[in-house]
Short mmCIF file of C-alpha atoms in Angstrom, two decimals:
data_model
loop_
_atom_site.label_atom_id
_atom_site.label_comp_id
_atom_site.label_asym_id
_atom_site.label_seq_id
_atom_site.Cartn_x
_atom_site.Cartn_y
_atom_site.Cartn_z
CA MET A 139 -11.35 -140.46 63.74
CA ALA A 140 -12.37 -139.97 67.38
CA ALA A 141 -11.70 -136.22 67.40
CA ARG A 142 -13.92 -135.67 64.36
CA SER A 143 -16.69 -137.75 65.94
CA LEU A 144 -16.49 -135.64 69.10
CA HIS A 145 -16.75 -132.46 67.02
CA HIS A 146 -19.83 -133.85 65.29
CA ALA A 147 -21.36 -134.89 68.61
CA ALA A 148 -20.78 -131.35 69.91
CA ALA A 149 -22.34 -129.88 66.76
CA LEU A 150 -25.46 -132.05 66.94
CA LEU A 151 -25.93 -131.52 70.66
CA ALA A 152 -25.50 -127.76 70.27
CA LEU A 153 -28.00 -127.74 67.38
CA SER A 154 -30.50 -129.59 69.55
CA VAL A 155 -30.03 -126.98 72.29
CA LEU A 156 -30.33 -124.15 69.76
CA LEU A 157 -33.68 -125.32 68.39
CA ASP A 158 -35.08 -126.30 71.78
CA SER A 159 -34.03 -123.03 73.43
CA ALA A 160 -35.39 -121.01 70.52
CA ILE A 161 -38.82 -122.63 70.92
CA GLU A 162 -38.91 -122.49 74.72
CA HIS A 163 -37.54 -118.95 75.04
CA TYR A 164 -39.90 -117.74 72.30
CA ARG A 165 -42.72 -119.22 74.37
CA GLY A 166 -41.33 -117.20 77.28
CA HIS A 167 -41.34 -114.07 75.05
CA PHE A 168 -37.58 -113.62 75.69
CA GLU A 169 -38.58 -111.85 78.90
CA ASN A 170 -34.96 -111.80 80.10
CA PRO A 171 -32.30 -110.53 77.64
CA GLY A 172 -30.06 -113.34 78.87
CA MET A 173 -32.40 -115.77 77.09
CA PHE A 174 -30.66 -114.85 73.82
CA ALA A 175 -27.26 -116.02 75.14
CA PRO A 176 -27.77 -119.79 74.71
CA LEU A 177 -29.02 -119.25 71.17
CA ALA A 178 -25.84 -117.41 70.20
CA ALA A 179 -23.54 -119.82 72.07
CA SER A 180 -25.19 -122.97 70.71
CA LEU A 181 -25.27 -121.60 67.17
CA ALA A 182 -21.54 -120.85 67.34
CA ALA A 183 -20.74 -124.25 68.89
CA SER A 184 -22.79 -126.05 66.25
CA TRP A 185 -20.95 -124.18 63.50
CA ALA A 186 -17.56 -124.95 65.07
CA GLY A 187 -18.41 -128.62 65.48
CA ALA A 188 -19.66 -128.94 61.90
CA ARG A 189 -16.34 -127.56 60.65
CA ALA A 190 -14.48 -130.06 62.87
CA GLY A 191 -11.45 -127.78 62.97
CA HIS A 192 -8.84 -127.50 65.69
CA THR A 193 -8.22 -123.74 65.71
CA ARG A 194 -7.81 -121.53 68.74
CA ALA A 195 -11.06 -119.78 67.80
CA ASN A 196 -12.97 -123.05 67.99
CA GLY A 197 -11.55 -123.68 71.45
CA THR A 198 -12.80 -120.26 72.54
CA ILE A 199 -16.24 -120.97 71.08
CA TYR A 200 -16.50 -124.29 72.90
CA ALA A 201 -15.32 -122.77 76.18
CA THR A 202 -17.91 -120.00 75.81
CA ALA A 203 -20.64 -122.58 75.16
CA LEU A 204 -19.60 -124.53 78.25
CA ALA A 205 -19.62 -121.38 80.42
CA THR A 206 -22.99 -120.29 78.99
CA GLY A 207 -24.41 -123.73 79.76
CA LEU A 208 -23.17 -123.58 83.35
CA ALA A 209 -24.68 -120.11 83.80
CA GLY A 210 -27.95 -121.29 82.24
CA THR A 211 -28.09 -124.31 84.54
CA ALA A 212 -27.63 -122.06 87.57
CA PHE A 213 -30.27 -119.62 86.29
CA HIS A 214 -32.78 -122.41 85.59
CA ALA A 215 -32.14 -123.90 89.04
CA TYR A 216 -32.76 -120.47 90.59
CA ASN A 217 -35.93 -120.10 88.53
CA LEU A 218 -37.14 -123.47 89.78
CA ALA A 219 -36.28 -122.78 93.43
CA ARG A 220 -38.03 -119.40 93.59
CA ARG A 221 -41.36 -120.71 92.27
CA PRO A 222 -44.08 -121.43 94.86
CA GLY A 223 -43.41 -124.89 96.23
CA GLY A 224 -39.72 -124.84 95.33
CA LEU A 225 -38.29 -128.19 94.34
CA CYS A 226 -41.41 -130.25 93.68
CA TRP A 227 -42.76 -132.39 90.84
CA GLN A 228 -45.09 -129.66 89.60
CA ASN A 229 -42.19 -127.25 89.15
CA LEU A 230 -39.90 -129.90 87.67
CA PHE A 231 -42.59 -130.54 85.06
CA TYR A 232 -43.32 -126.92 84.15
CA ALA A 233 -40.43 -124.68 85.29
CA ALA A 234 -37.38 -123.87 83.18
CA PRO A 235 -35.81 -127.26 82.31
CA LEU A 236 -32.41 -128.11 83.74
CA GLY A 237 -31.57 -130.48 80.89
CA ALA A 238 -31.22 -127.93 78.08
CA PRO A 239 -28.39 -125.79 79.55
CA ALA A 240 -26.70 -128.96 80.83
CA ALA A 241 -26.68 -130.26 77.25
CA LEU A 242 -24.88 -127.08 76.18
CA VAL A 243 -22.28 -127.78 78.87
CA LEU A 244 -21.77 -131.22 77.34
CA ALA A 245 -21.52 -129.79 73.82
CA GLY A 246 -18.76 -127.42 74.94
CA ALA A 247 -17.00 -130.19 76.85
CA TYR A 248 -17.02 -132.53 73.85
CA GLY A 249 -15.69 -129.80 71.60
CA LEU A 250 -12.86 -129.00 73.99
CA ALA A 251 -12.09 -132.71 74.34
CA ALA A 252 -11.98 -133.03 70.55
CA THR A 253 -9.37 -130.30 70.24
CA ARG A 254 -7.28 -131.93 72.97
CA VAL A 255 -7.32 -135.51 71.66
CA ALA A 256 -6.49 -134.23 68.17
CA SER A 257 -3.45 -132.27 69.31
CA LYS A 258 -2.01 -134.59 71.94
CA ALA A 259 -1.49 -138.34 71.83
CA PRO A 260 -2.12 -140.07 74.09
CA ALA A 261 -4.41 -137.41 75.56
CA THR A 262 -5.59 -137.23 79.15
CA LEU A 263 -8.65 -135.44 80.43
CA LEU A 264 -8.93 -134.45 84.09
CA GLY A 265 -5.96 -136.67 84.83
CA MET A 266 -7.56 -139.76 83.29
CA PRO A 267 -7.03 -141.48 79.94
CA SER A 268 -9.29 -139.65 77.48
CA GLY A 269 -11.34 -142.73 76.56
CA ARG A 270 -12.21 -143.54 80.16
CA ALA A 271 -12.97 -139.91 81.04
CA LEU A 272 -15.26 -139.46 78.04
CA SER A 273 -16.99 -142.78 78.73
CA GLY A 274 -17.85 -141.58 82.22
CA LEU A 275 -18.95 -138.15 81.00
CA THR A 276 -21.16 -139.65 78.31
CA ALA A 277 -22.70 -142.10 80.78
CA ILE A 278 -23.67 -139.13 82.97
CA GLY A 279 -25.03 -137.27 79.94
CA ILE A 280 -27.19 -140.19 78.78
CA ALA A 281 -28.44 -140.77 82.34
CA GLY A 282 -29.48 -137.12 82.60
CA THR A 283 -31.24 -137.27 79.24
CA VAL A 284 -33.04 -140.45 80.29
CA ALA A 285 -34.18 -138.74 83.51
CA GLU A 286 -35.54 -135.75 81.62
CA ALA A 287 -37.30 -137.92 79.02
CA GLY A 288 -38.73 -140.12 81.76
CA MET A 289 -40.09 -137.13 83.65
CA LEU A 290 -41.71 -135.55 80.59
CA HIS A 291 -43.12 -138.86 79.38
CA PHE A 292 -44.50 -139.42 82.88
CA ARG A 293 -46.21 -136.05 82.50
CA GLY A 294 -47.70 -137.49 79.32
CA ALA A 295 -48.86 -140.57 81.29
CA TYR A 296 -46.89 -142.88 78.96
CA HIS A 297 -50.02 -143.02 76.81
CA ARG A 298 -48.11 -144.73 73.98
CA PRO A 299 -45.93 -147.83 74.49
CA ALA A 300 -43.07 -146.23 72.49
CA MET A 301 -42.70 -143.64 75.26
CA TRP A 302 -41.04 -146.35 77.37
CA LEU A 303 -38.16 -146.76 74.92
CA PRO A 304 -36.09 -143.71 76.06
CA VAL A 305 -36.15 -144.97 79.66
CA THR A 306 -35.36 -148.63 78.90
CA LEU A 307 -32.83 -148.77 76.03
CA PRO A 308 -30.35 -145.92 76.82
CA PRO A 309 -29.75 -147.10 80.43
CA LEU A 310 -28.03 -150.15 78.92
CA SER A 311 -25.55 -147.78 77.27
CA VAL A 312 -25.06 -146.04 80.61
CA ALA A 313 -24.17 -149.34 82.27
CA PHE A 314 -21.67 -150.35 79.59
CA LEU A 315 -20.07 -146.90 79.45
CA LEU A 316 -19.60 -146.93 83.22
CA ARG A 317 -17.87 -150.29 82.83
CA ALA A 318 -15.68 -148.76 80.14
CA ALA A 319 -14.88 -145.83 82.42
CA SER A 320 -13.62 -148.32 85.00
CA GLY A 321 -11.29 -149.83 82.41
CA ALA A 322 -13.37 -152.88 81.48
CA ARG A 323 -13.85 -154.01 77.91
CA ASP A 324 -17.22 -155.10 76.54
CA ARG A 325 -18.20 -155.69 72.91
CA LEU A 326 -21.89 -155.12 73.67
CA ALA A 327 -21.25 -151.44 74.43
CA ARG A 328 -21.13 -150.47 70.74
CA ALA A 329 -24.33 -152.37 70.01
CA CYS A 330 -26.17 -150.60 72.84
CA LEU A 331 -24.88 -147.23 71.69
CA GLY A 332 -26.13 -148.10 68.19
CA LEU A 333 -29.61 -148.69 69.62
CA THR A 334 -29.40 -145.40 71.49
CA ALA A 335 -28.44 -143.61 68.27
CA LEU A 336 -31.34 -145.26 66.43
CA LEU A 337 -33.68 -144.12 69.18
CA GLY A 338 -32.50 -140.55 68.64
CA VAL A 339 -33.52 -140.74 64.98
CA ALA A 340 -36.79 -142.60 65.56
CA GLY A 341 -37.72 -140.22 68.37
CA VAL A 342 -37.94 -137.32 65.92
CA ALA A 343 -40.46 -139.31 63.87
CA PHE A 344 -42.48 -140.19 66.98
CA HIS A 345 -42.53 -136.57 68.12
CA ALA A 346 -43.46 -135.35 64.64
CA ASN A 347 -46.36 -137.81 64.70
CA GLY A 348 -47.31 -136.52 68.15
CA ILE A 349 -47.51 -132.98 66.76
CA ALA A 350 -49.59 -134.23 63.83
CA ARG A 351 -52.08 -135.83 66.26
CA GLN A 352 -52.74 -132.52 68.03
CA MET A 353 -55.69 -130.37 67.07
CA GLY A 354 -54.93 -128.83 63.68
CA GLY A 355 -51.84 -131.01 63.23
CA TRP A 356 -49.03 -129.53 61.20
CA ARG A 357 -51.39 -126.98 59.65
CA ASN A 358 -51.44 -125.37 63.09
CA TRP A 359 -47.68 -125.72 63.48
CA ARG A 360 -47.17 -122.33 65.16
CA GLN A 361 -49.12 -123.50 68.19
CA ASN A 362 -48.42 -127.22 68.10
CA LEU A 363 -44.64 -126.81 67.91
CA LEU A 364 -44.92 -124.99 71.24
CA SER A 365 -47.39 -127.32 72.93
CA GLY A 366 -46.57 -130.67 71.33
CA PRO A 367 -43.69 -133.06 72.03
CA PRO A 368 -40.36 -131.27 71.44
CA LEU A 369 -38.82 -132.13 68.07
CA PRO A 370 -35.25 -131.07 69.00
CA ALA A 371 -35.03 -133.32 72.08
CA PRO A 372 -34.53 -136.87 70.66
CA PRO A 373 -31.39 -136.06 68.58
CA SER A 374 -29.51 -135.56 71.83
CA PHE A 375 -29.51 -139.37 72.18
CA LEU A 376 -27.88 -139.62 68.75
CA ALA A 377 -25.24 -137.02 69.68
CA LEU A 378 -24.41 -138.77 72.94
CA ALA A 379 -24.18 -142.14 71.20
CA ILE A 380 -21.68 -140.67 68.72
CA ALA A 381 -19.63 -139.32 71.62
CA GLY A 382 -19.83 -142.67 73.39
CA ARG A 383 -18.50 -144.55 70.36
CA ALA A 384 -15.67 -142.01 70.08
CA ALA A 385 -14.83 -142.64 73.74
CA LEU A 386 -14.69 -146.39 73.14
CA GLN A 387 -12.51 -145.81 70.08
CA LEU A 388 -10.07 -143.76 72.16
CA GLN A 389 -10.00 -146.49 74.79
CA GLU A 390 -9.23 -149.16 72.20
CA ARG A 391 -6.48 -146.95 70.77
CA GLY A 392 -4.98 -146.62 74.23
CA ARG A 393 -4.89 -150.41 74.66
CA MET A 394 -3.04 -150.83 71.36
CA ARG A 395 -0.16 -148.62 72.49
#
């Protein structure tokens, strides 16, 4: 069921944000009390998505997650702009990342979309058929995730060939989802989303191996979890692939009516 898949995508994306924010904000010593907000919002959104319910409370949780993500994106952008040099590669590499709060926005949006498509048939989102709207949204989400992965892997000098995978495979899904958003039909879209989902799983293994290769490996996990490749990042590809397949399912359902 498309609505259930969207709930699960929201849950997984929120969990990724929760773990990533917990690590990054711990590294920042929770200097600003607002740094606790995304942890609470993502935890609640992950719980709501895992339950896959359609209650009014879940809608409130998702809306709160979306608003928290928007506020976090604005705060991270402000943090980046006020650093010496402003918008430059150095600050994009090391300032507060824009991708994490944006992922929380997506988690909230998917959760809200799930409640709408479950309660209204055929559902529309932003004046568009739900399948087409979600295809476009997911294409944007995957493109943003590719950009962030590409930037961080560039910082790592692409020292392993596997680091090219997140910037070569997911863009195929972006292209097919954009075609779907325009109303086109393509059987290769599901296959590309499957590869993107597989990359999300394999990426955790690659990042775990990257942590193991650091000085002290997993025995020095307290330091290497902070300085090594982020474990919570790759599952976002899996979550977005799940949402993309749900969007295609909604589009197919709309054609059958």
